[in-house]
mmCIF file of C-alpha atoms in Angstrom:
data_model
loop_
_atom_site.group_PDB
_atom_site.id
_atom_site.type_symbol
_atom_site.label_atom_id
_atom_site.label_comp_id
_atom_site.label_asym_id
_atom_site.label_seq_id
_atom_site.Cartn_x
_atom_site.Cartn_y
_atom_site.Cartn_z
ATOM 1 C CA UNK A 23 123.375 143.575 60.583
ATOM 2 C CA UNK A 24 123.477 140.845 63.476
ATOM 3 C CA UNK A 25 124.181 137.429 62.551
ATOM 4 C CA UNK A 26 121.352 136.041 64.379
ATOM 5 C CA UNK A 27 119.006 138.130 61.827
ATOM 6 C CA UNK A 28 117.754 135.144 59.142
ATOM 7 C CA UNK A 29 119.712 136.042 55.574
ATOM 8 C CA UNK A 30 117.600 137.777 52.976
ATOM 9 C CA UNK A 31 116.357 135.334 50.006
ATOM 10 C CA UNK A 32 117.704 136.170 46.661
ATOM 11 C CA UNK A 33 115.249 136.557 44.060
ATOM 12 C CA UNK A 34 116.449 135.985 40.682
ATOM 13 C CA UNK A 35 113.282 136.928 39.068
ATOM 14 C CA UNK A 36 109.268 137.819 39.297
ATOM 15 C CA UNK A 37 108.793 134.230 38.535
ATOM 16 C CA UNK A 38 110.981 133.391 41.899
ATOM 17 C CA UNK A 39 108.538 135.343 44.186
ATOM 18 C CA UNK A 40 105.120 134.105 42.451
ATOM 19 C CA UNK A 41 106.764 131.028 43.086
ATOM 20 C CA UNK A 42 107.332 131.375 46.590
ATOM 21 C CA UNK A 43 103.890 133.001 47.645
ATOM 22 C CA UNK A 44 102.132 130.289 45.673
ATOM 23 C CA UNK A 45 103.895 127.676 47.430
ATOM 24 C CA UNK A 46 103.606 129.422 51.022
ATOM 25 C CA UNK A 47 99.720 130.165 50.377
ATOM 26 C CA UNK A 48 99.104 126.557 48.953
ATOM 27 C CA UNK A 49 100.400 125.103 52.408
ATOM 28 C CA UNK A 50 98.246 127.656 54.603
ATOM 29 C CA UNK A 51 94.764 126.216 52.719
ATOM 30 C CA UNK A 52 96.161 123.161 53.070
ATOM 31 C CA UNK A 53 96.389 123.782 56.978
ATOM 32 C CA UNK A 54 92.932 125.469 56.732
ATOM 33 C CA UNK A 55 91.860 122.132 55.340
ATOM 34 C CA UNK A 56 93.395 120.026 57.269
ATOM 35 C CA UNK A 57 92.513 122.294 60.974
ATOM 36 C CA UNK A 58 88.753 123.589 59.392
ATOM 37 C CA UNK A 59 86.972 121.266 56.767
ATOM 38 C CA UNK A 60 84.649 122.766 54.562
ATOM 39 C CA UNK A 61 81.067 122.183 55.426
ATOM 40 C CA UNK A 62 79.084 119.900 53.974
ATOM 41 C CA UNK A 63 77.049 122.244 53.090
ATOM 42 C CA UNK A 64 78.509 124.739 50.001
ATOM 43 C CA UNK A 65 76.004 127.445 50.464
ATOM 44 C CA UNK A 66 76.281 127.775 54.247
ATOM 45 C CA UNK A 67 79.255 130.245 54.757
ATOM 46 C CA UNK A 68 81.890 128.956 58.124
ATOM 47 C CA UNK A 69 82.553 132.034 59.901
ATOM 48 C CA UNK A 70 85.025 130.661 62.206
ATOM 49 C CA UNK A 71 86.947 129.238 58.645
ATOM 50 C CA UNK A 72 86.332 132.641 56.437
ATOM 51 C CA UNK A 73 87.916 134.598 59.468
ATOM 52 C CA UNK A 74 90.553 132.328 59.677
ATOM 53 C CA UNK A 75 91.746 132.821 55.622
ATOM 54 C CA UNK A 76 91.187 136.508 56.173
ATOM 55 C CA UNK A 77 94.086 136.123 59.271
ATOM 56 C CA UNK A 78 96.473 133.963 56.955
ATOM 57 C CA UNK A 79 96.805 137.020 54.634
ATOM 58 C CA UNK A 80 98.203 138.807 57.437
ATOM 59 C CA UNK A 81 101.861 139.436 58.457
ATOM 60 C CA UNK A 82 103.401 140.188 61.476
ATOM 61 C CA UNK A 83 105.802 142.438 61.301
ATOM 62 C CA UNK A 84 109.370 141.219 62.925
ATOM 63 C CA UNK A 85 109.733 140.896 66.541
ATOM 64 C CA UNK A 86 113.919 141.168 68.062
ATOM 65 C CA UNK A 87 112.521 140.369 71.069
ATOM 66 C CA UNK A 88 110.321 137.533 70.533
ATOM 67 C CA UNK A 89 113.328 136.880 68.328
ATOM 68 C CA UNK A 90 116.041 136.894 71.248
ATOM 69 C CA UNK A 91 113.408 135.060 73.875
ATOM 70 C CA UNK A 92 113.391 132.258 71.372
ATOM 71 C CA UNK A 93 116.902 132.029 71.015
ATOM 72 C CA UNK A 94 117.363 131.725 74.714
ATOM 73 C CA UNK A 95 115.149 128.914 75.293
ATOM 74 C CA UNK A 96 116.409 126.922 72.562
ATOM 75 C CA UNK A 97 119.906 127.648 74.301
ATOM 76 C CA UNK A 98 118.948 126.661 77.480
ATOM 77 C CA UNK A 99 116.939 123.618 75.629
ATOM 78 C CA UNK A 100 120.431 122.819 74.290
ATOM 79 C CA UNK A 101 122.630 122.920 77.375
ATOM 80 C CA UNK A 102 119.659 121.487 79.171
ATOM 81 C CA UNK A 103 119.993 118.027 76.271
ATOM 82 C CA UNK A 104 123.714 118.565 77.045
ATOM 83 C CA UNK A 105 124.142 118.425 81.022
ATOM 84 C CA UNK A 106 121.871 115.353 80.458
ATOM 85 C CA UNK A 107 123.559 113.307 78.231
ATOM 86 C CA UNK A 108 126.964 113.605 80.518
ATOM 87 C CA UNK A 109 124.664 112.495 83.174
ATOM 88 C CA UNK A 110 123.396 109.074 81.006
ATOM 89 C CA UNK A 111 127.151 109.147 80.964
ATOM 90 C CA UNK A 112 128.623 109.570 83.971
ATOM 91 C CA UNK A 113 125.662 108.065 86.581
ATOM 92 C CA UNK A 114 125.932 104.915 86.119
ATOM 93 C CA UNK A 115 129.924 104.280 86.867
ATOM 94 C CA UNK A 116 129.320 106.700 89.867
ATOM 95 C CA UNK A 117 126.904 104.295 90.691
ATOM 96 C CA UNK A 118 128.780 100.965 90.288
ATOM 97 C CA UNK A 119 131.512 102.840 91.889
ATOM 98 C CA UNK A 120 129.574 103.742 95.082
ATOM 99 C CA UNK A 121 128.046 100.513 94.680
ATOM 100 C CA UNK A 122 131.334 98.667 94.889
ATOM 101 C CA UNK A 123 132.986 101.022 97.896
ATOM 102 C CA UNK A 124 129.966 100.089 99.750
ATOM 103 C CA UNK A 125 130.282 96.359 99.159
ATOM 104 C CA UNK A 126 133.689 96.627 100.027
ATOM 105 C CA UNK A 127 132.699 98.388 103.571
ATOM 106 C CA UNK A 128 129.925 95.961 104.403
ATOM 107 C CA UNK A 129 132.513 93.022 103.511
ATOM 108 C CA UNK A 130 135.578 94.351 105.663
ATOM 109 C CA UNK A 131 133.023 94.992 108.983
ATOM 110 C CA UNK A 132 131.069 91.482 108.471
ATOM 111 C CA UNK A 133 134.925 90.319 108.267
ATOM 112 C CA UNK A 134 135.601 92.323 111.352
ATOM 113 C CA UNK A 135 132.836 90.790 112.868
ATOM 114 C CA UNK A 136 133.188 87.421 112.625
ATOM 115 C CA UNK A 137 137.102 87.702 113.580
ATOM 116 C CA UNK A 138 135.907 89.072 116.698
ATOM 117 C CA UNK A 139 133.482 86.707 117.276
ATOM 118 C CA UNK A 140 135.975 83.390 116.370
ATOM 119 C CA UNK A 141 137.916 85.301 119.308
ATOM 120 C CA UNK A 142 135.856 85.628 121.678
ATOM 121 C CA UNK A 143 134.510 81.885 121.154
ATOM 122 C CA UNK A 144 138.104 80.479 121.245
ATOM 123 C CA UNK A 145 138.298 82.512 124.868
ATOM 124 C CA UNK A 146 134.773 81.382 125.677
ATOM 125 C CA UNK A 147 135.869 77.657 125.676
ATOM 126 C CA UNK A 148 139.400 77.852 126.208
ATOM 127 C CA UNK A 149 140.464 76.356 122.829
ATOM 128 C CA UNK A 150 142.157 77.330 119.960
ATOM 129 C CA UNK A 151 139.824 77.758 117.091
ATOM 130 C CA UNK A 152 139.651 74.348 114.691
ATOM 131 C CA UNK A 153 142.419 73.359 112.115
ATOM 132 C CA UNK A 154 140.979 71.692 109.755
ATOM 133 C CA UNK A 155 142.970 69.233 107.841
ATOM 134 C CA UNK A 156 142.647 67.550 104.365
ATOM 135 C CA UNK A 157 141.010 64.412 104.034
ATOM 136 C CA UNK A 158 143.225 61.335 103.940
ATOM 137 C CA UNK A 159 141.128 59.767 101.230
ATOM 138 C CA UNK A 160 140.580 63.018 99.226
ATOM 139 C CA UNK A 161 141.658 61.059 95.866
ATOM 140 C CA UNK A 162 139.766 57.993 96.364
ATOM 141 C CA UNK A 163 136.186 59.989 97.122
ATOM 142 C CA UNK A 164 136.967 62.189 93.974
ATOM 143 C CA UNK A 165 137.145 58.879 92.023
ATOM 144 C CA UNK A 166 133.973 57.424 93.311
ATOM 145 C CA UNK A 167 131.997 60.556 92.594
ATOM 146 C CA UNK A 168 133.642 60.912 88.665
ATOM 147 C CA UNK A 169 132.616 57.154 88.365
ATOM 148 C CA UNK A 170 129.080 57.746 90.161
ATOM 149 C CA UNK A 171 128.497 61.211 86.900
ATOM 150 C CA UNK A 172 129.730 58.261 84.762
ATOM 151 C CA UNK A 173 126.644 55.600 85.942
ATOM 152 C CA UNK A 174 123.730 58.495 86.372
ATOM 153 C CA UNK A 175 125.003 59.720 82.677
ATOM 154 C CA UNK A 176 124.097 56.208 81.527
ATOM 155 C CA UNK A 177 121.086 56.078 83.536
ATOM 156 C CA UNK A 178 120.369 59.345 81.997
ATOM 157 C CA UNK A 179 120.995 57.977 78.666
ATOM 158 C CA UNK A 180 119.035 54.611 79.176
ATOM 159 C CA UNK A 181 116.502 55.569 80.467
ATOM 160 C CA UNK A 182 113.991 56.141 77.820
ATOM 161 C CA UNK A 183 115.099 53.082 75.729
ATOM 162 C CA UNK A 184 114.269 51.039 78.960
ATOM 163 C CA UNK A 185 110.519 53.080 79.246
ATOM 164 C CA UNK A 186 109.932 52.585 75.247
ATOM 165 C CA UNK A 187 110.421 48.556 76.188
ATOM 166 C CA UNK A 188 108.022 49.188 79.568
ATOM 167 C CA UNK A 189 105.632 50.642 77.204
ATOM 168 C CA UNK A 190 105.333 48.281 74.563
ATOM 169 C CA UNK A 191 105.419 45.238 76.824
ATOM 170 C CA UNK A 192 102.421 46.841 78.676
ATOM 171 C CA UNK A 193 100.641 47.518 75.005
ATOM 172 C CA UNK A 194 101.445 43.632 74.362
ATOM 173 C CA UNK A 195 100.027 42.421 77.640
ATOM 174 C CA UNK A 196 96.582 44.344 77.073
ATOM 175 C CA UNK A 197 96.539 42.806 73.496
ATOM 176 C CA UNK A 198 97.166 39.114 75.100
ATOM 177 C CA UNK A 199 94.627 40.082 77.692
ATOM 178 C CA UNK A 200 91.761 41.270 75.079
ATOM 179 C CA UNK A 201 92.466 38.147 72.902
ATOM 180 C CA UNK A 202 91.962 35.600 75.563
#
């Protein structure tokens, strides 16, 4: 016997079997139900629903190749669910990979490029290209801009105190003005 054959169910006992073909024919009118309401109508007969209960009652008998067609598609389902989770996988560092050699291209020829073209302006004019030097006061300017953060942080802080006092003066003036 082939092991892709389903196993046979034990049955223990008659009561095992009336068990199982109540259950399975409970769940087919259930599905009838469900698929094909009864009319409203309890004398008036549903053709289309009495031809359906007569087909429930029927078997099939087993089908190997049916059997083996199924079992194929759910294998190629399965490889299929595979190939696609090593792609969710693997995509998107090939991605940032490609994305990053690419970057690194663009970023070596716009270097290229603007060598070439400090060159050729430094042969242009006849100079050599501009050495910059630091700034003799570099210390002194980053003092003046800590202490300017200091005074706009104050401002920053004051600010509303000093437009509470603008607002009630202007509420006091229109009171003096009304009484007079």
């Amino acid at each position: 016997m082939d092991s892709s054959h389903h196993r046979k169910i034990e049955l223990q006992s008659p009561e095992d079997l009336r068990y199982l073909i109540d259950n399975v024919s409970r769940r087919a009118r259930e599905k009838i139900d469900l698929n094909l309401p009864p009319s409203a109508a309890p004398e008036g007969e549903d053709a289309l629903r009495r031809r359906v209960e007569e087909l429930v009652h029927e078997f099939e008998p087993y089908d190997r190749r049916l059997h083996t067609r199924v079992q194929t598609l759910q294998a190629s389902i399965e490889s299929s669910t595979l190939a696609l989770s090593q792609l969710r996988r693997d995509a998107p560092a090939a991605a940032a990979d490609a994305y990053i050699r690419q970057s690194a291209e663009r970023a070596a020829a716009a270097a290229a490029a603007v060598a070439e073209l400090n060159a050729a302006a430094t042969v242009v004019e006849g100079r050599m290209p501009l050495d910059l030097k630091p700034l003799e006061r570099q210390e002194e300017v980053e003092r003046a801009y800590g202490r300017s953060l200091e005074v706009l942080g104050g401002l920053k802080s004051g600010l509303p105190a000093t437009a509470a006092k603008l607002e009630r003066a202007r509420k006091a003036a229109e009171h003096v003005e009304k009484t007079r």
